[in-house]
C-alpha cells in the first residue's frame, strides 16, 4: 500500500509540475530567441557568409561608433563600447536576423542635447584636468559620458516598461510615410551636424528649435574660416566612397568579396596624416587618443535622471521606431516573423545593460542593415563575429586611430546616410497613391528639421490619427447585399466530377493602416481553412449555402465564413466596391494579399475597383502585368474565370 501511495503521489506531482516546466521552456524560447535559432544553426551553409558579413559590419561599427560618439558630445572611445555591448544583448533577445544594434545617429543627436545642457563645454575649465583611474580620461569627459549613460539607462527603462504594458500592439499608428519622413529629417540633421568637420570650422554647439537654420546661418557668416585642406579632403573622401560603393553594388554578383572601402580609406587617411603631420602643418582636427581596454562597470549617475526625462523619451521612441522598421523590413524580405513587443524588450535591455559600461544610447541603423543584406548575412552570428573584431580594436588597434582626420570620419558618416536621404524619392510614390500621405510626409519632415526627431514623430502620428478620424465617418460602412459571400459550383469539361469553387468576398470598408493587417490575417485565415480540408463533403448543398463575412474593419472574421472546398484549385473574387478610400499601407497590403494568394495556388480577381485604386496598385507593384486582375463587375470576373479554365456550365448565378 505504501508503494502504491508513493506512486500515486509521484504521478500527481508530475502532473502538477510538468505543465509548468513546459510553460517555462516556451516562455524562455519566446523571450530568448537565441535559444530558438542557435541550436538549428547550420555551420556549413551559414558560417562563411556570416563571417564575411561580420568583418564588414565590424568596420561600420568602428567608424560609426567613433563618429556618433563625437556626435553625442562624448569621447570617441565610448562609441567603441557602444558598438560592442548593445550588439551582444540584441543578439540574445532580438528577433531581427539582419538588425545590427549599436550607436545610432538619431539617438546620439538626442542625447547630445542633454550632455551639452548639463555639462557644457564652458565648464571644462572649471573641472579638474587630472586623469581618472578608470580609462585615463579627464573628469570632464567622465561627467559627459555619465549624462549620456543616464539617458541610455532611462530610455531603456522606458522601453522595458512599454514591453511590460504590451504597447507593441500600438505600433500600427506608426505608418510608413511618418517613419520615412522622420528618419529622412533626422538624417538631414546628422548631415548638418557634420558640416563643421567637413569644412574644418570651429563652431559652437547649436541646438533647439530652428537650430538647423542657425547652423547654416553661422556657416555663411563665418565662411572665411573654412579650411581649404579639410574641404578638399572631405570632397575627395566622399567621391571615393560613393564611387567604390556604387561599383561594389553593381558588380556584387560577379565578385565574391566586396572592397571594404571604409576600412581602406581610414587606413590611408590615418597613414597620410601621420606621415605629413597634418594636425600641426594644416591644422586638421584628428580623432586623438583612444584608451585601451574596457573599464569596470559603473552605474550611471542617478541624480541626473530627472533632468534627462525628455531626452530619454526621445531615445526610447525614436530608437525603437527606426529599429522596428528595419526589423520588419528584414522579416518581410526573408519570410519570418518579428514580435513588436519583444523588440521593446530587446532594445530596452540593449540600452539599460550597456549603460553600466559607459555606452551611449543605441539602436539599429539602416546602413548596417543594408550592409548585412549586401554581404549575404544569414543570422545574428554575423553581429557576434563583428563584436569579436570590435573587441580586438578596443584592446589592440584603438590607439592607432589617433591620426584619423575628423573630416574623413564625417565623410564616411554622410555617405553612410545615403539610404535615408534617398527616401526623398518616396514623395512621387506617395503623391500618386494618396496625396494626403504626401502631405503627412512633407509636414512631418518639416517639423523634424525645425524642431527634433521626436517632435516630428509625434506630429506625424497625431496628424495621421486626426486625418483618419476625419475620413472614416464619410466612408461607406455596411451593405447587406455586398456583405454576402457566395459560392459557385462549376463543372469542367475535362473532369465532370471535379467541382471548382469560386468565392466572392466583399470588402466593405476603407483599406488604411488601421485595418490593413487584420484584412490580410482574416483573408489568409479563410484560405488556410480551405486548403486544410482536402476531403469532399458528403452533402454538396452545404457548399451551396451563402455564408456571412463580418466587416473586416471591426477585426472579427466569422468562423463559418469559409466552408471547405472540394477541389484543389480555388478561385477568389474580391468585391472592392466598399473601398471608398485607401492609403499606401492599405494598397501595399492588397498587393501583398494578391502575391500570397498566388503562392497558395489561389486565383484572385478584383471587382468594382476605382480608377484611383488601380493606379495606386501599379505604383505599389503591379501584381500581374500580363493577365487582367481588376474587372468592372463580379460578373465580368466570373466570365474571365470561366473562359480561362474552359468552364462549361455554371450551376448557380451570383446576384450582385
XYZ file of C-alpha atoms in Angstrom:
656
model
C 0.000 0.000 0.000
C 2.836 2.323 0.820
C 4.448 1.818 -2.615
C 1.123 2.372 -4.379
C 0.564 5.614 -2.464
C 4.047 6.840 -3.322
C 3.488 6.021 -6.993
C 0.157 7.823 -6.940
C 1.711 10.867 -5.252
C 4.569 10.935 -7.750
C 2.099 10.811 -10.645
C 0.093 13.681 -9.166
C 3.307 15.611 -8.556
C 4.433 15.140 -12.158
C 1.027 16.201 -13.484
C 1.136 19.333 -11.367
C 4.673 20.371 -12.294
C 5.258 19.118 -15.844
C 2.982 21.737 -17.497
C 4.713 24.463 -15.519
C 8.116 23.266 -16.722
C 6.945 23.171 -20.327
C 5.413 26.620 -19.978
C 8.706 27.932 -18.622
C 10.605 26.442 -21.567
C 8.190 28.021 -24.041
C 8.486 31.349 -22.230
C 12.282 31.175 -22.426
C 12.184 30.414 -26.140
C 9.775 33.258 -26.711
C 11.774 35.789 -24.684
C 15.227 34.469 -25.657
C 15.052 33.981 -29.442
C 18.690 32.842 -29.489
C 17.516 29.568 -27.914
C 15.316 29.044 -30.960
C 17.783 29.640 -33.793
C 21.169 28.818 -32.257
C 20.588 25.026 -31.903
C 19.469 24.904 -35.546
C 22.454 26.882 -36.861
C 23.959 25.314 -39.991
C 27.729 25.743 -39.800
C 28.382 24.513 -43.332
C 25.934 26.860 -45.061
C 25.899 29.919 -42.811
C 29.308 30.303 -41.160
C 31.218 31.599 -44.201
C 28.673 34.304 -45.225
C 28.154 35.289 -41.579
C 31.921 35.625 -41.107
C 32.357 37.831 -44.173
C 29.365 39.936 -43.120
C 30.757 40.194 -39.585
C 34.080 41.549 -40.856
C 32.380 44.205 -42.964
C 29.985 45.025 -40.133
C 32.879 45.499 -37.706
C 34.335 48.187 -39.981
C 30.989 50.008 -39.964
C 30.589 49.608 -36.214
C 34.026 51.088 -35.505
C 33.698 54.071 -37.845
C 30.130 54.839 -36.827
C 30.961 54.323 -33.162
C 33.734 56.912 -33.279
C 31.661 59.420 -35.254
C 28.395 59.014 -33.346
C 30.202 59.303 -30.018
C 31.521 62.694 -31.119
C 28.012 63.495 -32.368
C 26.797 62.651 -28.858
C 29.371 65.111 -27.406
C 31.417 62.410 -25.614
C 34.907 60.957 -26.145
C 35.222 58.691 -29.235
C 36.251 55.628 -27.206
C 32.765 55.413 -25.703
C 31.411 54.894 -29.204
C 33.513 51.738 -29.448
C 31.925 50.458 -26.245
C 28.513 51.354 -27.686
C 29.295 49.237 -30.760
C 30.075 46.174 -28.631
C 27.672 45.634 -25.722
C 24.303 46.534 -27.344
C 25.022 44.198 -30.280
C 25.614 41.279 -27.901
C 22.425 41.961 -25.911
C 20.278 42.277 -29.035
C 21.686 39.055 -30.497
C 20.317 37.276 -27.414
C 16.925 38.969 -27.086
C 16.201 40.380 -30.563
C 14.254 38.721 -33.372
C 15.640 40.613 -36.383
C 18.210 38.436 -38.139
C 19.664 41.356 -40.093
C 19.428 44.020 -37.393
C 22.783 45.244 -36.069
C 22.282 47.274 -32.919
C 24.916 49.807 -31.949
C 25.488 53.539 -31.977
C 22.856 55.461 -33.932
C 22.905 58.984 -35.316
C 19.388 59.925 -34.209
C 19.756 58.796 -30.605
C 23.226 60.370 -30.455
C 21.795 63.733 -31.500
C 19.093 63.500 -28.847
C 21.497 62.533 -26.052
C 23.855 65.350 -27.114
C 21.179 67.859 -26.094
C 21.274 66.549 -22.527
C 25.087 66.383 -22.457
C 25.575 69.946 -23.715
C 22.869 71.263 -21.402
C 24.086 69.614 -18.189
C 27.854 69.551 -18.874
C 28.527 72.418 -21.317
C 31.914 72.937 -22.902
C 32.321 76.147 -20.914
C 32.504 74.109 -17.680
C 35.631 72.275 -18.880
C 37.889 74.880 -17.326
C 36.032 74.580 -14.013
C 36.577 70.811 -13.655
C 39.803 69.201 -12.602
C 42.005 68.208 -15.515
C 43.541 65.219 -13.738
C 43.031 61.892 -15.452
C 40.803 59.426 -13.644
C 41.964 55.921 -12.858
C 39.111 54.363 -14.869
C 40.061 54.905 -18.516
C 42.665 57.636 -18.273
C 40.288 60.432 -19.278
C 39.597 63.757 -17.592
C 36.812 64.290 -15.090
C 35.084 66.491 -17.655
C 34.869 63.605 -20.144
C 33.637 61.237 -17.423
C 30.898 63.688 -16.428
C 29.764 63.890 -20.044
C 29.593 60.138 -20.569
C 27.766 59.900 -17.238
C 24.942 62.046 -18.612
C 24.824 60.113 -21.901
C 24.760 56.801 -19.997
C 21.929 58.133 -17.827
C 19.916 58.945 -20.969
C 20.591 55.433 -22.248
C 19.589 53.863 -18.924
C 16.330 55.789 -18.540
C 15.444 55.347 -22.226
C 15.936 51.597 -21.859
C 13.802 51.519 -18.712
C 11.013 53.280 -20.631
C 11.257 50.695 -23.428
C 11.129 47.798 -20.953
C 8.098 49.429 -19.297
C 6.422 49.616 -22.703
C 7.154 45.912 -23.127
C 5.514 45.153 -19.777
C 2.475 47.218 -20.773
C 2.302 45.338 -24.115
C 2.433 48.582 -26.106
C 3.998 46.835 -29.089
C 0.482 46.347 -30.456
C 0.155 50.131 -30.809
C 2.874 50.304 -33.452
C 0.257 50.256 -36.225
C -0.025 54.001 -35.589
C 3.497 54.380 -36.985
C 2.756 54.443 -40.693
C 5.401 54.161 -43.385
C 5.166 57.820 -44.523
C 5.649 59.042 -40.935
C 8.670 56.796 -40.310
C 10.175 57.661 -43.694
C 9.780 61.408 -43.142
C 11.107 61.269 -39.574
C 14.214 59.263 -40.477
C 14.896 61.460 -43.525
C 14.594 64.600 -41.427
C 16.840 63.145 -38.746
C 19.414 62.186 -41.404
C 19.322 65.792 -42.602
C 20.094 66.883 -39.029
C 23.046 64.472 -38.868
C 24.488 65.777 -42.147
C 24.128 69.312 -40.785
C 25.953 68.346 -37.586
C 28.897 67.071 -39.673
C 29.259 70.275 -41.691
C 31.745 71.790 -39.236
C 34.036 68.766 -39.622
C 33.647 68.646 -43.408
C 34.645 72.306 -43.637
C 37.232 72.235 -40.839
C 35.452 75.010 -38.923
C 35.312 75.734 -35.219
C 31.647 76.100 -34.323
C 29.793 76.374 -31.004
C 27.139 73.797 -30.200
C 23.794 74.962 -31.617
C 20.506 73.184 -30.827
C 16.870 73.859 -30.034
C 14.009 74.969 -32.286
C 15.195 76.160 -35.704
C 18.753 75.181 -34.742
C 19.066 73.588 -38.185
C 18.823 77.019 -39.832
C 21.010 78.747 -37.243
C 23.856 76.327 -38.030
C 23.849 77.209 -41.732
C 23.476 80.896 -40.894
C 26.622 80.626 -38.743
C 28.464 78.816 -41.546
C 27.689 81.528 -44.099
C 28.560 84.289 -41.642
C 31.971 82.688 -40.969
C 32.639 81.305 -44.440
C 36.149 82.764 -44.386
C 37.160 80.413 -41.563
C 36.727 77.319 -43.759
C 39.937 75.304 -44.056
C 40.572 74.526 -47.699
C 42.624 71.412 -46.846
C 39.749 69.883 -44.836
C 37.221 70.751 -47.564
C 39.309 69.151 -50.324
C 39.994 66.034 -48.242
C 36.265 65.751 -47.457
C 35.268 66.063 -51.126
C 37.894 63.516 -52.162
C 36.722 61.071 -49.483
C 33.052 61.438 -50.456
C 33.805 60.911 -54.154
C 35.893 57.797 -53.445
C 33.294 56.349 -51.070
C 30.339 56.912 -53.401
C 32.185 55.672 -56.479
C 33.537 52.469 -54.907
C 30.268 51.634 -53.151
C 28.331 52.046 -56.395
C 30.815 49.751 -58.160
C 30.509 47.211 -55.335
C 26.748 47.293 -55.660
C 26.841 46.968 -59.419
C 29.292 44.063 -59.530
C 28.402 42.290 -56.280
C 27.103 39.269 -58.213
C 30.380 38.850 -60.092
C 32.781 39.366 -57.191
C 32.672 37.173 -54.093
C 34.140 39.751 -51.674
C 33.303 43.452 -51.841
C 36.046 46.006 -51.263
C 35.854 47.419 -47.686
C 36.352 50.964 -48.873
C 35.633 52.442 -45.427
C 38.491 50.466 -43.894
C 40.864 51.264 -46.763
C 40.046 54.966 -46.523
C 40.592 55.010 -42.753
C 43.995 53.317 -43.062
C 45.098 55.524 -45.983
C 43.931 58.778 -44.379
C 45.493 57.939 -40.998
C 48.777 56.961 -42.614
C 48.865 60.114 -44.764
C 48.039 62.309 -41.774
C 50.793 60.650 -39.718
C 53.443 60.995 -42.444
C 52.667 64.621 -43.307
C 51.785 65.675 -39.741
C 48.575 67.311 -40.972
C 47.403 68.028 -37.439
C 50.160 70.626 -36.959
C 51.020 71.564 -40.543
C 47.468 72.192 -41.792
C 45.566 72.387 -38.517
C 43.342 69.415 -39.315
C 41.341 68.063 -36.398
C 42.033 64.372 -35.681
C 40.290 61.777 -33.512
C 43.001 61.871 -30.861
C 43.964 59.494 -28.088
C 41.921 56.259 -27.815
C 42.475 54.476 -24.472
C 42.994 50.715 -24.470
C 40.717 48.185 -22.801
C 37.274 48.192 -21.221
C 36.782 49.831 -17.807
C 34.964 48.003 -14.986
C 31.188 48.585 -14.958
C 29.765 51.505 -13.023
C 26.157 52.602 -12.526
C 25.043 55.764 -14.356
C 24.573 58.840 -12.137
C 21.014 58.511 -10.831
C 20.898 62.122 -9.654
C 20.551 63.390 -13.241
C 17.696 61.086 -14.307
C 15.036 63.689 -13.582
C 16.896 66.189 -15.772
C 17.081 63.899 -18.824
C 13.478 62.610 -18.951
C 12.716 64.474 -22.183
C 15.773 63.097 -23.970
C 15.126 59.611 -22.566
C 11.621 59.529 -24.056
C 13.034 60.729 -27.371
C 15.671 57.982 -27.357
C 13.094 55.339 -26.413
C 10.580 56.262 -29.114
C 12.834 57.312 -31.993
C 15.295 54.459 -31.489
C 12.528 51.871 -31.266
C 10.626 53.163 -34.290
C 13.703 53.251 -36.530
C 14.858 49.812 -35.343
C 11.423 48.212 -35.661
C 11.073 49.451 -39.235
C 14.365 47.737 -40.135
C 13.402 44.520 -38.308
C 10.020 44.368 -40.035
C 11.616 45.053 -43.421
C 14.109 42.250 -42.816
C 11.355 39.866 -41.729
C 9.259 40.691 -44.784
C 12.202 40.207 -47.137
C 13.347 36.871 -45.710
C 9.917 35.459 -44.765
C 9.993 35.266 -40.972
C 8.071 36.987 -38.195
C 9.016 39.677 -35.689
C 7.188 40.285 -32.413
C 6.765 44.046 -31.976
C 6.551 43.696 -28.211
C 9.662 41.506 -27.956
C 11.579 44.223 -29.809
C 10.695 46.621 -26.991
C 12.353 44.229 -24.532
C 15.391 43.619 -26.758
C 16.132 47.308 -27.367
C 15.289 48.224 -23.779
C 17.853 45.784 -22.395
C 20.300 46.900 -25.119
C 20.154 50.356 -23.558
C 19.869 49.500 -19.855
C 22.678 46.938 -19.504
C 25.311 48.746 -21.668
C 24.689 51.989 -19.750
C 26.680 50.386 -16.902
C 29.630 50.064 -19.308
C 29.802 53.762 -20.326
C 27.745 53.344 -23.524
C 25.738 55.989 -25.331
C 22.114 55.248 -26.414
C 21.851 52.559 -29.075
C 19.521 51.446 -31.866
C 19.656 49.761 -35.258
C 20.987 51.701 -38.260
C 19.880 51.471 -41.869
C 23.463 51.471 -43.182
C 24.450 48.460 -41.093
C 21.309 46.543 -42.084
C 21.916 47.316 -45.756
C 25.494 46.113 -45.328
C 24.274 42.803 -43.906
C 21.915 42.437 -46.872
C 24.634 43.084 -49.440
C 27.185 40.753 -47.847
C 24.734 37.862 -47.534
C 24.429 37.573 -43.747
C 22.194 34.747 -42.539
C 21.813 35.130 -38.757
C 22.857 37.193 -35.745
C 26.139 35.236 -35.720
C 27.428 37.936 -38.095
C 26.838 40.542 -35.366
C 28.561 38.386 -32.749
C 31.586 37.963 -35.030
C 31.721 41.729 -35.505
C 31.731 42.106 -31.709
C 34.866 39.955 -31.508
C 36.597 42.232 -34.040
C 35.432 45.384 -32.245
C 36.877 43.914 -29.050
C 40.228 43.474 -30.826
C 40.094 47.130 -31.904
C 39.387 48.224 -28.317
C 42.317 46.274 -26.864
C 44.892 46.491 -29.668
C 44.149 48.735 -32.652
C 42.365 51.656 -30.976
C 45.456 53.820 -30.278
C 46.420 53.639 -33.987
C 43.274 55.630 -34.825
C 44.789 58.748 -33.235
C 45.709 60.221 -36.645
C 42.329 59.678 -38.335
C 41.157 63.105 -39.631
C 37.710 64.134 -38.429
C 36.776 65.352 -41.909
C 37.325 61.825 -43.294
C 35.249 60.345 -40.474
C 32.482 62.867 -41.197
C 32.591 61.940 -44.890
C 32.082 58.270 -44.029
C 29.055 59.162 -41.894
C 27.487 61.380 -44.569
C 27.858 58.736 -47.274
C 26.502 56.116 -44.858
C 23.288 58.149 -44.570
C 22.592 57.773 -48.282
C 19.911 55.137 -47.640
C 17.933 57.561 -45.501
C 18.437 60.613 -47.677
C 17.245 58.931 -50.893
C 13.871 58.419 -49.239
C 13.030 61.768 -50.828
C 12.206 59.658 -53.885
C 9.206 58.256 -51.995
C 7.442 61.601 -52.442
C 6.498 60.738 -56.030
C 5.075 57.399 -54.902
C 3.002 58.955 -52.122
C 1.730 61.685 -54.451
C 0.427 59.126 -56.944
C -1.055 56.788 -54.310
C -2.548 59.200 -51.779
C -1.913 62.935 -51.716
C -2.806 63.109 -48.023
C 0.063 60.701 -47.264
C 2.260 63.005 -49.322
C 1.161 65.944 -47.188
C 1.837 63.994 -43.978
C 5.342 63.137 -45.220
C 6.194 66.746 -46.057
C 4.764 68.190 -42.844
C 6.458 65.540 -40.671
C 9.780 66.231 -42.388
C 9.409 69.986 -41.870
C 8.593 69.537 -38.174
C 11.564 67.195 -37.781
C 14.149 69.594 -39.223
C 12.617 72.622 -37.493
C 12.410 71.032 -34.051
C 13.608 67.464 -33.423
C 13.053 63.866 -34.488
C 10.783 63.036 -31.551
C 8.678 66.150 -32.168
C 8.336 65.276 -35.854
C 7.369 61.698 -34.989
C 4.723 62.833 -32.532
C 3.324 65.337 -35.026
C 3.141 62.704 -37.769
C 1.271 60.221 -35.553
C -1.205 62.840 -34.310
C -1.750 64.149 -37.829
C -2.365 60.635 -39.183
C -4.889 59.809 -36.467
C -6.724 63.109 -36.977
C -6.997 62.574 -40.734
C -8.271 59.004 -40.384
C -10.826 60.075 -37.782
C -11.968 62.804 -40.159
C -12.231 60.443 -43.151
C -13.854 57.418 -41.560
C -17.288 58.985 -40.808
C -17.694 59.717 -44.532
C -16.896 56.149 -45.520
C -19.447 53.560 -46.642
C -19.542 51.105 -43.768
C -22.225 48.451 -44.266
C -24.023 46.985 -47.230
C -26.036 43.827 -46.621
C -26.060 42.871 -50.290
C -22.292 43.261 -50.577
C -21.509 41.529 -47.290
C -22.595 38.133 -48.565
C -20.021 35.560 -49.520
C -21.359 33.484 -52.394
C -20.040 30.124 -53.540
C -20.393 28.791 -57.048
C -20.033 25.244 -58.282
C -18.995 24.675 -61.842
C -18.049 21.547 -63.775
C -15.043 21.388 -66.024
C -15.007 19.788 -69.430
C -12.000 17.622 -68.570
C -13.340 16.165 -65.332
C -17.051 16.227 -64.768
C -16.718 15.127 -61.153
C -14.362 17.949 -60.187
C -16.109 20.885 -58.651
C -14.463 24.252 -58.962
C -15.261 26.743 -56.253
C -15.431 30.467 -56.741
C -15.667 32.594 -53.623
C -16.807 36.198 -53.713
C -15.881 38.259 -50.675
C -16.861 41.885 -50.317
C -14.572 44.449 -48.715
C -16.952 46.936 -47.186
C -14.515 49.293 -45.521
C -11.640 51.562 -46.464
C -8.213 49.950 -46.643
C -5.936 52.009 -44.409
C -3.162 51.320 -41.922
C -5.708 50.748 -39.143
C -7.221 47.605 -40.666
C -4.675 46.541 -43.310
C -3.004 43.858 -41.182
C -6.351 42.474 -39.966
C -7.629 42.344 -43.536
C -4.611 40.255 -44.528
C -4.923 37.974 -41.475
C -8.650 37.319 -41.943
C -8.342 36.569 -45.633
C -5.385 34.246 -45.113
C -7.363 32.517 -42.367
C -10.133 31.747 -44.838
C -7.709 30.408 -47.422
C -5.889 28.262 -44.854
C -9.154 26.667 -43.830
C -9.893 25.937 -47.463
C -6.528 24.288 -48.036
C -6.583 22.343 -44.761
C -9.624 20.273 -45.738
C -8.993 18.085 -48.794
C -11.950 15.740 -48.388
C -15.179 16.018 -50.345
C -18.244 16.995 -48.432
C -20.949 14.388 -48.263
C -23.664 16.936 -48.643
C -22.921 19.295 -51.552
C -25.788 21.534 -50.513
C -23.658 22.750 -47.592
C -21.257 24.260 -50.086
C -24.086 25.993 -51.924
C -25.322 27.934 -48.918
C -24.471 31.613 -48.685
C -22.361 32.489 -45.646
C -21.837 35.799 -43.990
C -18.453 37.530 -43.757
C -18.289 40.103 -40.994
C -16.919 43.565 -41.666
C -13.127 43.458 -41.834
C -12.711 46.796 -40.106
C -14.136 45.639 -36.788
C -11.480 42.907 -36.674
C -13.811 39.901 -36.389
C -13.865 37.208 -39.014
C -16.770 34.751 -38.827
C -15.558 31.252 -38.075
C -18.081 29.859 -40.545
C -17.153 32.263 -43.267
C -15.158 29.603 -45.012
C -16.631 26.266 -45.988
C -14.280 23.528 -47.153
C -13.538 23.428 -50.809
C -13.854 20.086 -52.517
C -11.317 20.943 -55.179
C -7.597 21.600 -55.067
C -7.909 24.827 -57.034
C -9.766 27.773 -55.559
C -10.880 30.986 -57.192
C -11.372 34.174 -55.178
C -13.076 37.393 -56.240
C -12.664 40.436 -54.002
C -15.508 42.921 -54.411
C -13.832 46.284 -53.775
C -16.972 48.399 -54.076
C -16.731 49.229 -50.376
C -13.166 50.566 -50.602
C -14.181 54.204 -50.635
C -10.674 55.414 -49.783
C -7.283 53.953 -49.042
C -3.723 54.847 -48.131
C -0.311 53.497 -49.032
C -0.352 50.843 -46.282
C -3.733 49.548 -47.415
C -2.778 49.336 -51.094
C 0.528 47.659 -50.236
C -1.361 45.070 -48.201
C -3.782 44.459 -51.080
C -0.851 43.773 -53.400
C 0.716 41.535 -50.752
C -2.567 39.600 -50.434
C -2.546 39.001 -54.174
C 1.005 37.630 -54.073
C 0.264 35.429 -51.044
C -2.845 34.005 -52.728
C -0.838 33.308 -55.865
C 1.743 31.401 -53.817
C -1.074 29.341 -52.269
C -2.453 28.392 -55.725
C -5.476 30.632 -55.264
C -6.510 32.591 -58.344
C -7.626 36.047 -57.247
C -9.544 38.736 -59.129
C -10.625 42.218 -58.090
C -14.015 43.655 -58.986
C -15.502 47.177 -58.790
C -12.066 48.807 -58.450
C -11.945 52.566 -58.811
C -9.502 54.122 -61.256
C -7.502 55.627 -58.405
C -7.152 52.209 -56.724
C -5.916 50.594 -59.945
C -3.425 53.417 -60.447
C -2.198 53.135 -56.851
C -1.679 49.374 -57.217
C 0.520 49.987 -60.258
C 2.780 52.305 -58.269
C 2.937 49.885 -55.332
C 3.857 46.995 -57.623
C 1.510 45.750 -60.335
C 0.515 42.196 -59.266
C 0.314 40.820 -62.783
C 1.055 42.953 -65.817
C 0.243 40.186 -68.306
C -3.115 38.908 -67.076
C -6.006 41.184 -66.092
C -6.516 41.441 -62.337
C -9.251 44.049 -61.956
C -12.697 43.921 -63.574
C -15.649 46.265 -63.820
C -18.008 43.862 -62.046
C -18.211 40.484 -60.366
C -19.929 39.082 -63.449
C -17.007 40.142 -65.643
C -14.581 38.453 -63.258
C -16.651 35.253 -63.320
C -16.743 35.296 -67.113
C -12.965 35.628 -67.205
C -12.565 32.633 -64.869
C -14.909 30.529 -66.995
C -13.146 31.422 -70.247
C -9.647 30.836 -68.868
C -10.452 27.483 -67.307
C -12.751 26.232 -70.092
C -15.662 26.001 -67.718
C -18.712 24.588 -69.438
C -21.508 25.031 -67.008
C -22.289 27.389 -64.171
C -24.680 25.744 -61.702
C -25.521 28.824 -59.659
C -25.601 32.517 -60.572
C -24.421 35.432 -58.468
C -26.619 38.321 -57.507
C -24.529 41.443 -57.468
